[in-house]
Amino acid sequence: MDRREWLKRGGAAALGTALGAPALARARPPAPAGRLKQSVCRWAFGGIALPALCKAGAAMGLAAIDLLQPADWEPVREFGLVCSMGYPADRKDFIALGFNDPAHHAQLLGELETAIPLAARHGVPNVIAMFGNRGTAADAEAIANCVTGLDRIKALAEEQGVTVCVELLNSKVDHHGYQGDRTAFGVAVMKGVNSPRVKLLYDIYHMQIMEGDVIRTIRDNAQWIGHFHTGGVPGRHELDDRQELNWRGIATAVADLGFAGYVAHEFIPTGEPLTSLRQAVTICTV
């Protein structure tokens, strides 16, 4: 099951989680794993109850849990963690409807206008957004549309101290028709918006599939990147010797840039999930 299927099934609602009152006492934050703040994407480890994932993640040095709906933003704090990337909405078409089409701007902006202040109150540093699937607009027009839409939310994001991270996805394997499938497309949008609170979610798995040249691309465009996702290529599985990327080298390159955001593991484990996650954390602890 990929993230698109997870969203179709209702995301966090499928886990039966509920938003409770803020915890009166929270666990002490774990020691960070190396120079990078590492996180794990909830949907990829959906077979583990969220409290158990938080407890295990904190013990292995994770700083956060990624891609959570608002109902789970506060509960993870009881384990000394934060939600490193929050969803502003729970929709089956969340990936498909993006800022590349002005017809969706009112809906997307309304969701973000509600989610950003809520994220600030719960200590959630980032909320996710999408470029969207291709329509009739060519890339140049779609870039301009994205700039227009994101320009309307950047002031609120800056005021609240929450970063809107727009994700790059591959259109070759997982998300056919997605328009923001190249770094150059995303960077053009970021340059147009030019805000410290609107950044790219650079998904290394997706960009390796589309264009490769990962380390150089990250170095050249670091100022526009606010968040990273990992995943082994091919297959989106463990960060091990069965796939083609040198994750230790990538993690070192990101850390050497002084990157202060989060690197969230978004792979689907084929073995025992927590063993696989611990292995990924170890590899990326530099």
Short mmCIF file of C-alpha atoms in Angstrom, two decimals:
data_model
loop_
_atom_site.label_atom_id
_atom_site.label_comp_id
_atom_site.label_asym_id
_atom_site.label_seq_id
_atom_site.Cartn_x
_atom_site.Cartn_y
_atom_site.Cartn_z
CA MET A 1 0.00 0.00 0.00
CA ASP A 2 1.43 3.40 -0.99
CA ARG A 3 0.61 6.80 0.49
CA ARG A 4 -2.11 7.45 -2.10
CA GLU A 5 -3.91 4.26 -1.05
CA TRP A 6 -3.42 5.18 2.62
CA LEU A 7 -5.16 8.50 1.98
CA LYS A 8 -7.99 6.78 0.11
CA ARG A 9 -8.61 4.55 3.13
CA GLY A 10 -8.92 7.50 5.43
CA GLY A 11 -5.41 7.97 6.77
CA ALA A 12 -5.32 8.47 10.52
CA ALA A 13 -9.05 7.82 10.79
CA ALA A 14 -8.38 4.19 9.90
CA LEU A 15 -6.29 3.88 13.04
CA GLY A 16 -9.10 5.00 15.30
CA THR A 17 -7.02 7.78 16.83
CA ALA A 18 -8.63 10.81 18.40
CA LEU A 19 -7.49 14.24 19.43
CA GLY A 20 -7.27 14.50 23.19
CA ALA A 21 -6.51 17.38 25.49
CA PRO A 22 -2.87 18.49 25.56
CA ALA A 23 -0.82 16.29 27.83
CA LEU A 24 -0.02 17.79 31.22
CA ALA A 25 3.34 16.04 31.30
CA ARG A 26 5.41 14.91 28.34
CA ALA A 27 8.37 12.67 27.99
CA ARG A 28 11.80 14.24 27.79
CA PRO A 29 12.86 14.61 24.13
CA PRO A 30 15.28 11.90 22.97
CA ALA A 31 18.87 12.62 22.13
CA PRO A 32 19.11 13.48 18.42
CA ALA A 33 20.53 10.87 16.10
CA GLY A 34 23.66 12.60 14.80
CA ARG A 35 23.60 15.93 13.00
CA LEU A 36 20.28 15.28 11.25
CA LYS A 37 16.84 15.36 12.83
CA GLN A 38 15.31 12.09 11.68
CA SER A 39 11.63 11.24 11.47
CA VAL A 40 9.44 8.43 10.16
CA CYS A 41 6.35 8.65 7.95
CA ARG A 42 3.34 7.26 9.76
CA TRP A 43 1.59 5.67 6.78
CA ALA A 44 4.54 3.44 5.87
CA PHE A 45 4.48 1.89 9.35
CA GLY A 46 0.70 1.77 9.69
CA GLY A 47 0.73 -1.77 11.03
CA ILE A 48 2.22 -0.52 14.29
CA ALA A 49 0.03 1.32 16.78
CA LEU A 50 1.05 4.96 16.94
CA PRO A 51 2.04 4.91 20.65
CA ALA A 52 4.26 1.87 20.04
CA LEU A 53 5.86 3.52 17.00
CA CYS A 54 6.50 6.69 19.01
CA LYS A 55 8.03 4.80 21.92
CA ALA A 56 10.31 2.75 19.68
CA GLY A 57 11.20 5.72 17.51
CA ALA A 58 12.16 7.87 20.46
CA ALA A 59 14.33 5.08 21.84
CA MET A 60 16.29 4.83 18.57
CA GLY A 61 16.87 8.59 18.33
CA LEU A 62 14.03 9.83 16.14
CA ALA A 63 12.94 13.40 16.73
CA ALA A 64 9.52 13.22 15.10
CA ILE A 65 6.73 11.38 13.33
CA ASP A 66 5.89 12.56 9.80
CA LEU A 67 2.65 12.95 7.83
CA LEU A 68 0.06 13.01 10.58
CA GLN A 69 -3.48 14.32 10.55
CA PRO A 70 -4.30 16.95 13.21
CA ALA A 71 -5.82 14.38 15.57
CA ASP A 72 -2.36 12.94 16.13
CA TRP A 73 -0.32 16.14 16.39
CA GLU A 74 -0.63 16.43 20.16
CA PRO A 75 -0.49 12.74 21.22
CA VAL A 76 3.02 12.25 19.79
CA ARG A 77 4.31 15.00 22.06
CA GLU A 78 3.71 12.74 25.06
CA PHE A 79 6.71 10.73 23.84
CA GLY A 80 8.99 13.74 23.47
CA LEU A 81 8.41 13.84 19.71
CA VAL A 82 6.78 16.32 17.37
CA CYS A 83 4.85 15.94 14.15
CA SER A 84 7.46 17.00 11.61
CA MET A 85 4.98 17.29 8.72
CA GLY A 86 1.23 17.71 9.13
CA TYR A 87 -1.61 17.25 6.69
CA PRO A 88 -3.89 20.25 6.26
CA ALA A 89 -6.71 18.01 5.01
CA ASP A 90 -7.84 14.39 4.86
CA ARG A 91 -8.92 13.90 1.23
CA LYS A 92 -8.66 10.99 -1.19
CA ASP A 93 -7.59 13.43 -3.93
CA PHE A 94 -5.01 15.28 -1.80
CA ILE A 95 -2.12 14.54 -4.18
CA ALA A 96 -4.05 15.08 -7.41
CA LEU A 97 -5.47 18.52 -6.58
CA GLY A 98 -2.67 21.05 -6.35
CA PHE A 99 -1.67 24.65 -6.84
CA ASN A 100 -0.99 24.15 -10.57
CA ASP A 101 -4.71 24.71 -11.25
CA PRO A 102 -6.30 28.00 -10.10
CA ALA A 103 -9.65 26.22 -9.87
CA HIS A 104 -8.36 24.55 -6.71
CA HIS A 105 -6.82 27.58 -5.06
CA ALA A 106 -9.80 28.58 -2.94
CA GLN A 107 -10.10 25.08 -1.48
CA LEU A 108 -6.37 24.64 -0.88
CA LEU A 109 -5.95 28.08 0.66
CA GLY A 110 -8.93 27.55 2.91
CA GLU A 111 -7.44 24.31 4.20
CA LEU A 112 -4.05 25.91 4.82
CA GLU A 113 -5.56 28.98 6.48
CA THR A 114 -7.14 26.66 9.04
CA ALA A 115 -4.21 24.26 9.39
CA ILE A 116 -1.30 26.71 9.72
CA PRO A 117 -2.42 28.42 12.96
CA LEU A 118 -3.39 25.01 14.36
CA ALA A 119 0.05 23.65 13.47
CA ALA A 120 1.69 26.61 15.20
CA ARG A 121 -0.28 25.94 18.37
CA HIS A 122 0.75 22.27 18.39
CA GLY A 123 4.41 22.89 17.58
CA VAL A 124 4.17 21.38 14.09
CA PRO A 125 6.88 23.06 11.98
CA ASN A 126 5.65 22.03 8.52
CA VAL A 127 2.44 21.35 6.61
CA ILE A 128 2.38 19.59 3.27
CA ALA A 129 0.99 20.80 -0.06
CA MET A 130 1.00 19.47 -3.62
CA PHE A 131 1.67 20.77 -7.10
CA GLY A 132 -1.11 18.54 -8.46
CA ASN A 133 -1.77 16.37 -11.49
CA ARG A 134 -1.42 17.76 -14.98
CA GLY A 135 -4.40 19.43 -16.57
CA THR A 136 -4.33 21.53 -19.71
CA ALA A 137 -1.64 23.93 -18.47
CA ALA A 138 1.90 23.53 -19.79
CA ASP A 139 4.70 23.70 -17.26
CA ALA A 140 5.34 27.43 -17.57
CA GLU A 141 1.68 28.27 -16.97
CA ALA A 142 1.43 25.73 -14.15
CA ILE A 143 4.49 27.25 -12.45
CA ALA A 144 2.91 30.69 -12.65
CA ASN A 145 -0.33 29.31 -11.22
CA CYS A 146 1.54 27.75 -8.31
CA VAL A 147 3.34 31.01 -7.59
CA THR A 148 0.06 32.93 -7.62
CA GLY A 149 -1.60 30.52 -5.21
CA LEU A 150 1.31 30.10 -2.79
CA ASP A 151 1.90 33.85 -2.74
CA ARG A 152 -1.49 34.15 -1.06
CA ILE A 153 -0.55 31.91 1.86
CA LYS A 154 3.07 32.88 2.51
CA ALA A 155 2.28 35.86 4.75
CA LEU A 156 0.26 33.69 7.13
CA ALA A 157 2.94 31.00 7.09
CA GLU A 158 5.62 33.59 7.88
CA GLU A 159 3.53 35.14 10.64
CA GLN A 160 2.84 31.77 12.27
CA GLY A 161 6.34 30.33 11.78
CA VAL A 162 5.06 27.26 9.90
CA THR A 163 6.56 26.16 6.59
CA VAL A 164 4.40 25.03 3.69
CA CYS A 165 6.36 22.22 2.01
CA VAL A 166 5.30 21.39 -1.55
CA GLU A 167 6.27 17.88 -2.56
CA LEU A 168 8.13 16.66 -5.62
CA LEU A 169 6.85 13.23 -6.74
CA ASN A 170 7.72 10.88 -9.57
CA SER A 171 5.28 10.53 -12.46
CA LYS A 172 7.03 7.47 -13.88
CA VAL A 173 6.16 4.77 -11.33
CA ASP A 174 3.92 5.93 -8.51
CA HIS A 175 2.03 9.09 -9.45
CA HIS A 176 1.29 9.11 -13.16
CA GLY A 177 0.30 12.56 -14.35
CA TYR A 178 1.79 14.48 -11.42
CA GLN A 179 3.16 17.76 -12.75
CA GLY A 180 5.74 18.66 -10.09
CA ASP A 181 7.95 15.74 -11.03
CA ARG A 182 11.29 17.54 -11.57
CA THR A 183 13.43 19.61 -9.27
CA ALA A 184 13.61 22.42 -11.83
CA PHE A 185 9.81 22.77 -11.80
CA GLY A 186 9.72 23.03 -8.01
CA VAL A 187 12.66 25.41 -7.80
CA ALA A 188 11.05 27.72 -10.35
CA VAL A 189 7.99 27.92 -8.12
CA MET A 190 10.07 28.51 -5.00
CA LYS A 191 12.03 31.30 -6.66
CA GLY A 192 8.77 32.94 -7.72
CA VAL A 193 7.27 32.79 -4.23
CA ASN A 194 10.59 33.60 -2.54
CA SER A 195 9.53 32.99 1.05
CA PRO A 196 11.43 31.38 3.93
CA ARG A 197 8.15 29.65 4.81
CA VAL A 198 7.37 28.08 1.43
CA LYS A 199 9.84 25.33 0.56
CA LEU A 200 10.21 22.08 -1.35
CA LEU A 201 9.69 18.67 0.14
CA TYR A 202 12.50 16.95 -1.72
CA ASP A 203 11.61 13.26 -1.80
CA ILE A 204 14.87 11.49 -2.62
CA TYR A 205 13.13 8.28 -3.69
CA HIS A 206 10.96 10.11 -6.22
CA MET A 207 13.71 12.33 -7.59
CA GLN A 208 16.12 9.41 -8.00
CA ILE A 209 13.52 7.76 -10.23
CA MET A 210 12.95 10.90 -12.29
CA GLU A 211 16.41 12.43 -12.63
CA GLY A 212 19.07 10.97 -10.32
CA ASP A 213 22.12 13.14 -9.61
CA VAL A 214 20.76 13.49 -6.09
CA ILE A 215 23.66 14.92 -4.10
CA ARG A 216 24.62 17.58 -6.64
CA THR A 217 20.97 18.59 -7.06
CA ILE A 218 20.52 18.94 -3.30
CA ARG A 219 23.67 21.01 -2.96
CA ASP A 220 22.72 23.31 -5.83
CA ASN A 221 19.18 23.89 -4.55
CA ALA A 222 19.56 23.63 -0.77
CA GLN A 223 18.10 27.07 -0.11
CA TRP A 224 14.76 26.00 -1.60
CA ILE A 225 14.47 22.68 0.28
CA GLY A 226 12.70 22.50 3.63
CA HIS A 227 12.24 18.77 4.17
CA PHE A 228 13.42 15.39 2.91
CA HIS A 229 11.86 11.96 2.48
CA THR A 230 13.80 8.73 2.01
CA GLY A 231 12.99 5.42 0.33
CA GLY A 232 15.04 2.74 -1.36
CA VAL A 233 15.17 2.62 -5.16
CA PRO A 234 13.84 0.47 -6.71
CA GLY A 235 10.76 -0.64 -4.82
CA ARG A 236 10.56 1.99 -2.04
CA HIS A 237 11.88 -0.46 0.51
CA GLU A 238 14.69 -0.50 3.07
CA LEU A 239 17.79 1.67 2.83
CA ASP A 240 20.06 -1.33 2.36
CA ASP A 241 22.43 -2.95 -0.13
CA ARG A 242 19.58 -4.17 -2.33
CA GLN A 243 19.01 -0.74 -3.84
CA GLU A 244 20.99 1.81 -5.77
CA LEU A 245 21.54 4.82 -3.51
CA ASN A 246 24.37 5.45 -1.07
CA TRP A 247 22.29 6.72 1.84
CA ARG A 248 25.25 7.32 4.11
CA GLY A 249 26.74 9.58 1.46
CA ILE A 250 23.46 11.43 0.94
CA ALA A 251 22.93 11.92 4.67
CA THR A 252 26.47 13.24 5.04
CA ALA A 253 26.01 15.67 2.15
CA VAL A 254 22.75 16.99 3.66
CA ALA A 255 24.29 17.33 7.12
CA ASP A 256 27.35 19.09 5.71
CA LEU A 257 25.03 21.77 4.31
CA GLY A 258 23.94 22.57 7.86
CA PHE A 259 20.39 21.46 7.06
CA ALA A 260 18.20 22.21 10.09
CA GLY A 261 14.97 20.55 8.95
CA TYR A 262 13.85 16.95 9.12
CA VAL A 263 14.80 13.85 7.14
CA ALA A 264 11.79 11.53 7.30
CA HIS A 265 12.00 7.84 6.40
CA GLU A 266 9.21 6.93 3.98
CA PHE A 267 10.02 3.39 2.94
CA ILE A 268 7.81 0.30 3.10
CA PRO A 269 9.59 -2.33 5.19
CA THR A 270 9.81 -5.85 3.83
CA GLY A 271 11.23 -7.32 7.04
CA GLU A 272 10.47 -6.67 10.70
CA PRO A 273 9.44 -2.98 10.56
CA LEU A 274 11.24 -1.62 13.61
CA THR A 275 14.43 -3.48 12.74
CA SER A 276 14.31 -1.91 9.28
CA LEU A 277 13.65 1.53 10.73
CA ARG A 278 16.51 1.20 13.21
CA GLN A 279 18.82 0.24 10.36
CA ALA A 280 17.79 3.35 8.39
CA VAL A 281 18.33 5.60 11.40
CA THR A 282 21.79 4.11 11.93
CA ILE A 283 22.77 4.58 8.28
CA CYS A 284 21.66 8.24 8.34
CA THR A 285 23.24 9.07 11.69
CA VAL A 286 26.25 11.11 10.58
#
